Amino acid sequence: MAAPTWRRDDVVLRISAKEAARYPGLRARLGAERLPTNRLAQARPTAPAVTARPYVEWDLAAEIGEAPHWVLELPDMVLINANEARRWHWAKERKVAAAIRSATATLARTKGIPQLNRARVLYVVHPRTRTRVFDPSNWSLSAKAAVDGLSDAGVFEDDNAAIVTGVDPRAGTRQDGAHIRMSLVIVDQGKGNEDAGT
């Protein structure tokens, strides 16, 4: 014997005789509670459209002021983005990190940055011209490799927290180029550092 059926808006619910006996009025209650499809669509609130605001480019002078600092502009090279690096082979990530480290060490030696007892490093990510919204903290792995390069160049005896007080991301000006670019701002925060300059 086929189970009794309840039909509403082209949807068929099959209720067994056992269920119908156990729950009197089940079919009537289901019929009263179910809304037609068009009423469900009308009842659903529509989410407001989210418009992405363009990011605010970082102002070096406003944050640094007169503090002694050095700016290193890394060349147009491949950087490590945390979102993309998940799909990379570990050897590729290591190779890119080594290139960033080497380039930073060379730039620091060329610039003549002295050894610093205490400093803060700001890494400024410069996206492509049409970029409106992005998260500069995604390039933290590139920044880590760059700080290691500063240690290789003798700017820091070690990159522990007692010497490097922070490695912080900033959103830089847009630029034309094959890759997103990065620059470093090394801010002197220690006493006794000699030959400080910009």
mmCIF file with all atom_site columns, C-alpha atoms in Angstrom:
data_model
loop_
_atom_site.group_PDB
_atom_site.id
_atom_site.type_symbol
_atom_site.label_atom_id
_atom_site.label_alt_id
_atom_site.label_comp_id
_atom_site.label_asym_id
_atom_site.label_entity_id
_atom_site.label_seq_id
_atom_site.pdbx_PDB_ins_code
_atom_site.Cartn_x
_atom_site.Cartn_y
_atom_site.Cartn_z
_atom_site.occupancy
_atom_site.B_iso_or_equiv
_atom_site.pdbx_formal_charge
_atom_site.auth_seq_id
_atom_site.auth_comp_id
_atom_site.auth_asym_id
_atom_site.auth_atom_id
_atom_site.pdbx_PDB_model_num
ATOM 1   C CA . MET A 1 1   ? 0.000  0.000  0.000   1.00 0.00 ? 1   MET A CA 1
ATOM 2   C CA . ALA A 1 2   ? 1.426  3.355  -1.094  1.00 0.00 ? 2   ALA A CA 1
ATOM 3   C CA . ALA A 1 3   ? 2.124  5.993  1.535   1.00 0.00 ? 3   ALA A CA 1
ATOM 4   C CA . PRO A 1 4   ? -0.272 8.965  1.637   1.00 0.00 ? 4   PRO A CA 1
ATOM 5   C CA . THR A 1 5   ? 1.079  12.026 -0.134  1.00 0.00 ? 5   THR A CA 1
ATOM 6   C CA . TRP A 1 6   ? 0.841  15.734 0.473   1.00 0.00 ? 6   TRP A CA 1
ATOM 7   C CA . ARG A 1 7   ? 1.289  18.041 -2.535  1.00 0.00 ? 7   ARG A CA 1
ATOM 8   C CA . ARG A 1 8   ? 2.030  21.739 -2.501  1.00 0.00 ? 8   ARG A CA 1
ATOM 9   C CA . ASP A 1 9   ? 3.683  23.890 -5.195  1.00 0.00 ? 9   ASP A CA 1
ATOM 10  C CA . ASP A 1 10  ? 4.927  20.899 -7.213  1.00 0.00 ? 10  ASP A CA 1
ATOM 11  C CA . VAL A 1 11  ? 6.637  19.435 -4.121  1.00 0.00 ? 11  VAL A CA 1
ATOM 12  C CA . VAL A 1 12  ? 5.468  16.009 -2.956  1.00 0.00 ? 12  VAL A CA 1
ATOM 13  C CA . LEU A 1 13  ? 6.101  14.873 0.603   1.00 0.00 ? 13  LEU A CA 1
ATOM 14  C CA . ARG A 1 14  ? 5.393  11.230 1.287   1.00 0.00 ? 14  ARG A CA 1
ATOM 15  C CA . ILE A 1 15  ? 4.114  10.520 4.802   1.00 0.00 ? 15  ILE A CA 1
ATOM 16  C CA . SER A 1 16  ? 3.879  6.910  5.910   1.00 0.00 ? 16  SER A CA 1
ATOM 17  C CA . ALA A 1 17  ? 0.697  5.596  7.542   1.00 0.00 ? 17  ALA A CA 1
ATOM 18  C CA . LYS A 1 18  ? 2.712  5.038  10.733  1.00 0.00 ? 18  LYS A CA 1
ATOM 19  C CA . GLU A 1 19  ? 3.829  8.690  10.815  1.00 0.00 ? 19  GLU A CA 1
ATOM 20  C CA . ALA A 1 20  ? 0.325  9.930  10.035  1.00 0.00 ? 20  ALA A CA 1
ATOM 21  C CA . ALA A 1 21  ? -1.068 7.849  12.945  1.00 0.00 ? 21  ALA A CA 1
ATOM 22  C CA . ARG A 1 22  ? 1.673  8.956  15.334  1.00 0.00 ? 22  ARG A CA 1
ATOM 23  C CA . TYR A 1 23  ? 1.359  12.666 14.495  1.00 0.00 ? 23  TYR A CA 1
ATOM 24  C CA . PRO A 1 24  ? -2.308 13.543 13.969  1.00 0.00 ? 24  PRO A CA 1
ATOM 25  C CA . GLY A 1 25  ? -2.792 16.614 11.807  1.00 0.00 ? 25  GLY A CA 1
ATOM 26  C CA . LEU A 1 26  ? 0.760  16.484 10.439  1.00 0.00 ? 26  LEU A CA 1
ATOM 27  C CA . ARG A 1 27  ? -0.348 16.911 6.841   1.00 0.00 ? 27  ARG A CA 1
ATOM 28  C CA . ALA A 1 28  ? -2.558 19.876 7.700   1.00 0.00 ? 28  ALA A CA 1
ATOM 29  C CA . ARG A 1 29  ? 0.201  21.526 9.724   1.00 0.00 ? 29  ARG A CA 1
ATOM 30  C CA . LEU A 1 30  ? 2.751  21.111 6.940   1.00 0.00 ? 30  LEU A CA 1
ATOM 31  C CA . GLY A 1 31  ? 0.323  22.607 4.469   1.00 0.00 ? 31  GLY A CA 1
ATOM 32  C CA . ALA A 1 32  ? -0.268 25.642 6.694   1.00 0.00 ? 32  ALA A CA 1
ATOM 33  C CA . GLU A 1 33  ? 3.444  26.283 7.402   1.00 0.00 ? 33  GLU A CA 1
ATOM 34  C CA . ARG A 1 34  ? 4.841  25.921 3.912   1.00 0.00 ? 34  ARG A CA 1
ATOM 35  C CA . LEU A 1 35  ? 5.109  29.115 1.897   1.00 0.00 ? 35  LEU A CA 1
ATOM 36  C CA . PRO A 1 36  ? 4.867  29.233 -1.873  1.00 0.00 ? 36  PRO A CA 1
ATOM 37  C CA . THR A 1 37  ? 8.160  29.674 -3.705  1.00 0.00 ? 37  THR A CA 1
ATOM 38  C CA . ASN A 1 38  ? 7.398  33.195 -4.877  1.00 0.00 ? 38  ASN A CA 1
ATOM 39  C CA . ARG A 1 39  ? 6.619  34.341 -1.300  1.00 0.00 ? 39  ARG A CA 1
ATOM 40  C CA . LEU A 1 40  ? 9.914  32.878 -0.103  1.00 0.00 ? 40  LEU A CA 1
ATOM 41  C CA . ALA A 1 41  ? 11.787 34.849 -2.732  1.00 0.00 ? 41  ALA A CA 1
ATOM 42  C CA . GLN A 1 42  ? 10.031 38.037 -1.703  1.00 0.00 ? 42  GLN A CA 1
ATOM 43  C CA . ALA A 1 43  ? 10.742 37.437 1.981   1.00 0.00 ? 43  ALA A CA 1
ATOM 44  C CA . ARG A 1 44  ? 14.492 37.057 1.430   1.00 0.00 ? 44  ARG A CA 1
ATOM 45  C CA . PRO A 1 45  ? 16.284 40.354 2.178   1.00 0.00 ? 45  PRO A CA 1
ATOM 46  C CA . THR A 1 46  ? 18.624 41.546 -0.532  1.00 0.00 ? 46  THR A CA 1
ATOM 47  C CA . ALA A 1 47  ? 22.194 42.225 0.602   1.00 0.00 ? 47  ALA A CA 1
ATOM 48  C CA . PRO A 1 48  ? 23.395 45.768 -0.047  1.00 0.00 ? 48  PRO A CA 1
ATOM 49  C CA . ALA A 1 49  ? 25.996 46.104 -2.772  1.00 0.00 ? 49  ALA A CA 1
ATOM 50  C CA . VAL A 1 50  ? 29.492 46.371 -1.323  1.00 0.00 ? 50  VAL A CA 1
ATOM 51  C CA . THR A 1 51  ? 31.673 48.876 -3.115  1.00 0.00 ? 51  THR A CA 1
ATOM 52  C CA . ALA A 1 52  ? 35.389 48.547 -2.500  1.00 0.00 ? 52  ALA A CA 1
ATOM 53  C CA . ARG A 1 53  ? 37.030 51.782 -1.428  1.00 0.00 ? 53  ARG A CA 1
ATOM 54  C CA . PRO A 1 54  ? 40.475 52.565 -2.783  1.00 0.00 ? 54  PRO A CA 1
ATOM 55  C CA . TYR A 1 55  ? 43.172 52.211 -0.162  1.00 0.00 ? 55  TYR A CA 1
ATOM 56  C CA . VAL A 1 56  ? 44.992 55.208 1.275   1.00 0.00 ? 56  VAL A CA 1
ATOM 57  C CA . GLU A 1 57  ? 48.627 55.386 0.220   1.00 0.00 ? 57  GLU A CA 1
ATOM 58  C CA . TRP A 1 58  ? 51.067 55.559 3.103   1.00 0.00 ? 58  TRP A CA 1
ATOM 59  C CA . ASP A 1 59  ? 52.667 58.913 3.900   1.00 0.00 ? 59  ASP A CA 1
ATOM 60  C CA . LEU A 1 60  ? 56.266 58.384 5.013   1.00 0.00 ? 60  LEU A CA 1
ATOM 61  C CA . ALA A 1 61  ? 56.842 61.937 6.282   1.00 0.00 ? 61  ALA A CA 1
ATOM 62  C CA . ALA A 1 62  ? 53.651 61.928 8.368   1.00 0.00 ? 62  ALA A CA 1
ATOM 63  C CA . GLU A 1 63  ? 54.635 58.740 10.236  1.00 0.00 ? 63  GLU A CA 1
ATOM 64  C CA . ILE A 1 64  ? 58.426 58.958 10.396  1.00 0.00 ? 64  ILE A CA 1
ATOM 65  C CA . GLY A 1 65  ? 58.860 62.695 10.824  1.00 0.00 ? 65  GLY A CA 1
ATOM 66  C CA . GLU A 1 66  ? 62.486 63.662 11.469  1.00 0.00 ? 66  GLU A CA 1
ATOM 67  C CA . ALA A 1 67  ? 63.621 60.252 12.732  1.00 0.00 ? 67  ALA A CA 1
ATOM 68  C CA . PRO A 1 68  ? 66.839 59.008 11.080  1.00 0.00 ? 68  PRO A CA 1
ATOM 69  C CA . HIS A 1 69  ? 65.898 56.458 8.445   1.00 0.00 ? 69  HIS A CA 1
ATOM 70  C CA . TRP A 1 70  ? 67.041 54.777 5.243   1.00 0.00 ? 70  TRP A CA 1
ATOM 71  C CA . VAL A 1 71  ? 64.915 53.797 2.248   1.00 0.00 ? 71  VAL A CA 1
ATOM 72  C CA . LEU A 1 72  ? 65.782 50.783 0.098   1.00 0.00 ? 72  LEU A CA 1
ATOM 73  C CA . GLU A 1 73  ? 63.888 50.276 -3.179  1.00 0.00 ? 73  GLU A CA 1
ATOM 74  C CA . LEU A 1 74  ? 63.983 46.616 -4.170  1.00 0.00 ? 74  LEU A CA 1
ATOM 75  C CA . PRO A 1 75  ? 64.254 45.981 -7.925  1.00 0.00 ? 75  PRO A CA 1
ATOM 76  C CA . ASP A 1 76  ? 61.360 44.753 -10.056 1.00 0.00 ? 76  ASP A CA 1
ATOM 77  C CA . MET A 1 77  ? 61.505 41.103 -9.001  1.00 0.00 ? 77  MET A CA 1
ATOM 78  C CA . VAL A 1 78  ? 59.255 38.220 -7.977  1.00 0.00 ? 78  VAL A CA 1
ATOM 79  C CA . LEU A 1 79  ? 58.042 38.533 -4.381  1.00 0.00 ? 79  LEU A CA 1
ATOM 80  C CA . ILE A 1 80  ? 56.452 35.942 -2.119  1.00 0.00 ? 80  ILE A CA 1
ATOM 81  C CA . ASN A 1 81  ? 52.734 36.444 -1.628  1.00 0.00 ? 81  ASN A CA 1
ATOM 82  C CA . ALA A 1 82  ? 51.361 34.258 1.193   1.00 0.00 ? 82  ALA A CA 1
ATOM 83  C CA . ASN A 1 83  ? 48.221 33.434 -0.821  1.00 0.00 ? 83  ASN A CA 1
ATOM 84  C CA . GLU A 1 84  ? 50.171 32.316 -3.907  1.00 0.00 ? 84  GLU A CA 1
ATOM 85  C CA . ALA A 1 85  ? 53.015 30.609 -2.048  1.00 0.00 ? 85  ALA A CA 1
ATOM 86  C CA . ARG A 1 86  ? 50.627 27.884 -0.825  1.00 0.00 ? 86  ARG A CA 1
ATOM 87  C CA . ARG A 1 87  ? 50.591 26.552 -4.372  1.00 0.00 ? 87  ARG A CA 1
ATOM 88  C CA . TRP A 1 88  ? 54.355 26.825 -4.873  1.00 0.00 ? 88  TRP A CA 1
ATOM 89  C CA . HIS A 1 89  ? 56.848 24.037 -4.505  1.00 0.00 ? 89  HIS A CA 1
ATOM 90  C CA . TRP A 1 90  ? 59.045 24.618 -1.441  1.00 0.00 ? 90  TRP A CA 1
ATOM 91  C CA . ALA A 1 91  ? 62.135 24.896 -3.661  1.00 0.00 ? 91  ALA A CA 1
ATOM 92  C CA . LYS A 1 92  ? 60.638 27.804 -5.598  1.00 0.00 ? 92  LYS A CA 1
ATOM 93  C CA . GLU A 1 93  ? 59.781 29.679 -2.402  1.00 0.00 ? 93  GLU A CA 1
ATOM 94  C CA . ARG A 1 94  ? 63.298 29.126 -1.065  1.00 0.00 ? 94  ARG A CA 1
ATOM 95  C CA . LYS A 1 95  ? 64.829 30.351 -4.344  1.00 0.00 ? 95  LYS A CA 1
ATOM 96  C CA . VAL A 1 96  ? 62.716 33.532 -4.401  1.00 0.00 ? 96  VAL A CA 1
ATOM 97  C CA . ALA A 1 97  ? 63.466 34.214 -0.717  1.00 0.00 ? 97  ALA A CA 1
ATOM 98  C CA . ALA A 1 98  ? 67.208 33.836 -1.397  1.00 0.00 ? 98  ALA A CA 1
ATOM 99  C CA . ALA A 1 99  ? 66.985 36.349 -4.280  1.00 0.00 ? 99  ALA A CA 1
ATOM 100 C CA . ILE A 1 100 ? 65.156 38.892 -2.079  1.00 0.00 ? 100 ILE A CA 1
ATOM 101 C CA . ARG A 1 101 ? 67.672 38.371 0.724   1.00 0.00 ? 101 ARG A CA 1
ATOM 102 C CA . SER A 1 102 ? 70.655 38.819 -1.606  1.00 0.00 ? 102 SER A CA 1
ATOM 103 C CA . ALA A 1 103 ? 69.212 41.926 -3.305  1.00 0.00 ? 103 ALA A CA 1
ATOM 104 C CA . THR A 1 104 ? 68.465 43.559 0.059   1.00 0.00 ? 104 THR A CA 1
ATOM 105 C CA . ALA A 1 105 ? 71.964 42.844 1.404   1.00 0.00 ? 105 ALA A CA 1
ATOM 106 C CA . THR A 1 106 ? 73.546 44.356 -1.725  1.00 0.00 ? 106 THR A CA 1
ATOM 107 C CA . LEU A 1 107 ? 71.368 47.483 -1.518  1.00 0.00 ? 107 LEU A CA 1
ATOM 108 C CA . ALA A 1 108 ? 72.102 47.956 2.203   1.00 0.00 ? 108 ALA A CA 1
ATOM 109 C CA . ARG A 1 109 ? 75.860 47.718 1.627   1.00 0.00 ? 109 ARG A CA 1
ATOM 110 C CA . THR A 1 110 ? 75.649 50.142 -1.310  1.00 0.00 ? 110 THR A CA 1
ATOM 111 C CA . LYS A 1 111 ? 73.639 52.603 0.767   1.00 0.00 ? 111 LYS A CA 1
ATOM 112 C CA . GLY A 1 112 ? 76.193 52.382 3.578   1.00 0.00 ? 112 GLY A CA 1
ATOM 113 C CA . ILE A 1 113 ? 73.698 51.738 6.372   1.00 0.00 ? 113 ILE A CA 1
ATOM 114 C CA . PRO A 1 114 ? 75.641 51.381 9.647   1.00 0.00 ? 114 PRO A CA 1
ATOM 115 C CA . GLN A 1 115 ? 75.002 48.730 12.263  1.00 0.00 ? 115 GLN A CA 1
ATOM 116 C CA . LEU A 1 116 ? 71.942 49.681 14.314  1.00 0.00 ? 116 LEU A CA 1
ATOM 117 C CA . ASN A 1 117 ? 71.365 48.732 17.938  1.00 0.00 ? 117 ASN A CA 1
ATOM 118 C CA . ARG A 1 118 ? 67.588 49.097 17.702  1.00 0.00 ? 118 ARG A CA 1
ATOM 119 C CA . ALA A 1 119 ? 65.386 49.746 14.680  1.00 0.00 ? 119 ALA A CA 1
ATOM 120 C CA . ARG A 1 120 ? 61.981 49.274 13.158  1.00 0.00 ? 120 ARG A CA 1
ATOM 121 C CA . VAL A 1 121 ? 61.483 48.069 9.596   1.00 0.00 ? 121 VAL A CA 1
ATOM 122 C CA . LEU A 1 122 ? 58.492 49.125 7.520   1.00 0.00 ? 122 LEU A CA 1
ATOM 123 C CA . TYR A 1 123 ? 57.962 47.201 4.308   1.00 0.00 ? 123 TYR A CA 1
ATOM 124 C CA . VAL A 1 124 ? 56.016 49.183 1.763   1.00 0.00 ? 124 VAL A CA 1
ATOM 125 C CA . VAL A 1 125 ? 54.202 47.214 -0.941  1.00 0.00 ? 125 VAL A CA 1
ATOM 126 C CA . HIS A 1 126 ? 53.696 49.063 -4.232  1.00 0.00 ? 126 HIS A CA 1
ATOM 127 C CA . PRO A 1 127 ? 50.911 47.439 -6.293  1.00 0.00 ? 127 PRO A CA 1
ATOM 128 C CA . ARG A 1 128 ? 50.231 47.837 -9.984  1.00 0.00 ? 128 ARG A CA 1
ATOM 129 C CA . THR A 1 129 ? 48.588 50.962 -11.352 1.00 0.00 ? 129 THR A CA 1
ATOM 130 C CA . ARG A 1 130 ? 45.000 49.682 -11.459 1.00 0.00 ? 130 ARG A CA 1
ATOM 131 C CA . THR A 1 131 ? 44.983 48.013 -8.040  1.00 0.00 ? 131 THR A CA 1
ATOM 132 C CA . ARG A 1 132 ? 42.262 49.431 -5.810  1.00 0.00 ? 132 ARG A CA 1
ATOM 133 C CA . VAL A 1 133 ? 42.225 47.196 -2.756  1.00 0.00 ? 133 VAL A CA 1
ATOM 134 C CA . PHE A 1 134 ? 44.908 44.829 -1.500  1.00 0.00 ? 134 PHE A CA 1
ATOM 135 C CA . ASP A 1 135 ? 46.407 43.539 1.742   1.00 0.00 ? 135 ASP A CA 1
ATOM 136 C CA . PRO A 1 136 ? 50.116 44.444 2.091   1.00 0.00 ? 136 PRO A CA 1
ATOM 137 C CA . SER A 1 137 ? 50.533 41.978 4.970   1.00 0.00 ? 137 SER A CA 1
ATOM 138 C CA . ASN A 1 138 ? 50.312 39.161 2.391   1.00 0.00 ? 138 ASN A CA 1
ATOM 139 C CA . TRP A 1 139 ? 53.950 39.965 1.522   1.00 0.00 ? 139 TRP A CA 1
ATOM 140 C CA . SER A 1 140 ? 55.259 39.294 5.058   1.00 0.00 ? 140 SER A CA 1
ATOM 141 C CA . LEU A 1 141 ? 57.351 36.341 3.820   1.00 0.00 ? 141 LEU A CA 1
ATOM 142 C CA . SER A 1 142 ? 59.123 38.684 1.401   1.00 0.00 ? 142 SER A CA 1
ATOM 143 C CA . ALA A 1 143 ? 59.711 41.132 4.248   1.00 0.00 ? 143 ALA A CA 1
ATOM 144 C CA . LYS A 1 144 ? 61.207 38.369 6.411   1.00 0.00 ? 144 LYS A CA 1
ATOM 145 C CA . ALA A 1 145 ? 63.663 37.497 3.636   1.00 0.00 ? 145 ALA A CA 1
ATOM 146 C CA . ALA A 1 146 ? 64.557 41.190 3.283   1.00 0.00 ? 146 ALA A CA 1
ATOM 147 C CA . VAL A 1 147 ? 65.223 41.559 7.027   1.00 0.00 ? 147 VAL A CA 1
ATOM 148 C CA . ASP A 1 148 ? 67.501 38.519 6.831   1.00 0.00 ? 148 ASP A CA 1
ATOM 149 C CA . GLY A 1 149 ? 69.342 40.354 4.046   1.00 0.00 ? 149 GLY A CA 1
ATOM 150 C CA . LEU A 1 150 ? 69.791 43.372 6.313   1.00 0.00 ? 150 LEU A CA 1
ATOM 151 C CA . SER A 1 151 ? 71.361 41.074 8.898   1.00 0.00 ? 151 SER A CA 1
ATOM 152 C CA . ASP A 1 152 ? 73.666 39.641 6.208   1.00 0.00 ? 152 ASP A CA 1
ATOM 153 C CA . ALA A 1 153 ? 74.783 43.198 5.370   1.00 0.00 ? 153 ALA A CA 1
ATOM 154 C CA . GLY A 1 154 ? 75.612 43.890 9.022   1.00 0.00 ? 154 GLY A CA 1
ATOM 155 C CA . VAL A 1 155 ? 72.797 46.374 9.630   1.00 0.00 ? 155 VAL A CA 1
ATOM 156 C CA . PHE A 1 156 ? 71.546 44.170 12.479  1.00 0.00 ? 156 PHE A CA 1
ATOM 157 C CA . GLU A 1 157 ? 73.687 41.894 14.601  1.00 0.00 ? 157 GLU A CA 1
ATOM 158 C CA . ASP A 1 158 ? 70.594 39.699 14.848  1.00 0.00 ? 158 ASP A CA 1
ATOM 159 C CA . ASP A 1 159 ? 66.972 40.180 13.836  1.00 0.00 ? 159 ASP A CA 1
ATOM 160 C CA . ASN A 1 160 ? 65.488 39.272 17.235  1.00 0.00 ? 160 ASN A CA 1
ATOM 161 C CA . ALA A 1 161 ? 62.825 41.440 18.909  1.00 0.00 ? 161 ALA A CA 1
ATOM 162 C CA . ALA A 1 162 ? 65.365 43.271 21.099  1.00 0.00 ? 162 ALA A CA 1
ATOM 163 C CA . ILE A 1 163 ? 67.010 44.746 17.986  1.00 0.00 ? 163 ILE A CA 1
ATOM 164 C CA . VAL A 1 164 ? 64.235 44.759 15.364  1.00 0.00 ? 164 VAL A CA 1
ATOM 165 C CA . THR A 1 165 ? 61.245 46.120 17.253  1.00 0.00 ? 165 THR A CA 1
ATOM 166 C CA . GLY A 1 166 ? 58.789 45.464 14.436  1.00 0.00 ? 166 GLY A CA 1
ATOM 167 C CA . VAL A 1 167 ? 58.390 44.581 10.773  1.00 0.00 ? 167 VAL A CA 1
ATOM 168 C CA . ASP A 1 168 ? 55.208 46.346 9.717   1.00 0.00 ? 168 ASP A CA 1
ATOM 169 C CA . PRO A 1 169 ? 53.361 46.490 6.367   1.00 0.00 ? 169 PRO A CA 1
ATOM 170 C CA . ARG A 1 170 ? 52.311 49.660 4.570   1.00 0.00 ? 170 ARG A CA 1
ATOM 171 C CA . ALA A 1 171 ? 50.400 50.287 1.330   1.00 0.00 ? 171 ALA A CA 1
ATOM 172 C CA . GLY A 1 172 ? 52.615 52.250 -1.047  1.00 0.00 ? 172 GLY A CA 1
ATOM 173 C CA . THR A 1 173 ? 52.052 54.240 -4.199  1.00 0.00 ? 173 THR A CA 1
ATOM 174 C CA . ARG A 1 174 ? 50.944 52.412 -7.336  1.00 0.00 ? 174 ARG A CA 1
ATOM 175 C CA . GLN A 1 175 ? 53.568 51.782 -10.008 1.00 0.00 ? 175 GLN A CA 1
ATOM 176 C CA . ASP A 1 176 ? 53.989 50.388 -13.495 1.00 0.00 ? 176 ASP A CA 1
ATOM 177 C CA . GLY A 1 177 ? 55.956 47.180 -13.726 1.00 0.00 ? 177 GLY A CA 1
ATOM 178 C CA . ALA A 1 178 ? 55.834 43.479 -14.336 1.00 0.00 ? 178 ALA A CA 1
ATOM 179 C CA . HIS A 1 179 ? 55.581 42.692 -10.625 1.00 0.00 ? 179 HIS A CA 1
ATOM 180 C CA . ILE A 1 180 ? 54.285 44.220 -7.441  1.00 0.00 ? 180 ILE A CA 1
ATOM 181 C CA . ARG A 1 181 ? 57.272 45.975 -5.902  1.00 0.00 ? 181 ARG A CA 1
ATOM 182 C CA . MET A 1 182 ? 58.472 46.430 -2.344  1.00 0.00 ? 182 MET A CA 1
ATOM 183 C CA . SER A 1 183 ? 60.594 49.012 -0.578  1.00 0.00 ? 183 SER A CA 1
ATOM 184 C CA . LEU A 1 184 ? 62.001 49.009 2.937   1.00 0.00 ? 184 LEU A CA 1
ATOM 185 C CA . VAL A 1 185 ? 62.175 51.877 5.400   1.00 0.00 ? 185 VAL A CA 1
ATOM 186 C CA . ILE A 1 186 ? 64.639 51.242 8.227   1.00 0.00 ? 186 ILE A CA 1
ATOM 187 C CA . VAL A 1 187 ? 63.909 53.606 11.119  1.00 0.00 ? 187 VAL A CA 1
ATOM 188 C CA . ASP A 1 188 ? 66.651 54.127 13.702  1.00 0.00 ? 188 ASP A CA 1
ATOM 189 C CA . GLN A 1 189 ? 65.251 53.783 17.232  1.00 0.00 ? 189 GLN A CA 1
ATOM 190 C CA . GLY A 1 190 ? 68.428 53.198 19.208  1.00 0.00 ? 190 GLY A CA 1
ATOM 191 C CA . LYS A 1 191 ? 70.923 55.359 21.065  1.00 0.00 ? 191 LYS A CA 1
ATOM 192 C CA . GLY A 1 192 ? 74.575 55.322 20.198  1.00 0.00 ? 192 GLY A CA 1
ATOM 193 C CA . ASN A 1 193 ? 74.101 54.534 16.512  1.00 0.00 ? 193 ASN A CA 1
ATOM 194 C CA . GLU A 1 194 ? 76.688 56.525 14.627  1.00 0.00 ? 194 GLU A CA 1
ATOM 195 C CA . ASP A 1 195 ? 76.634 58.063 11.169  1.00 0.00 ? 195 ASP A CA 1
ATOM 196 C CA . ALA A 1 196 ? 72.848 58.251 11.130  1.00 0.00 ? 196 ALA A CA 1
ATOM 197 C CA . GLY A 1 197 ? 71.466 59.754 7.963   1.00 0.00 ? 197 GLY A CA 1
ATOM 198 C CA . THR A 1 198 ? 68.871 59.387 5.275   1.00 0.00 ? 198 THR A CA 1
#
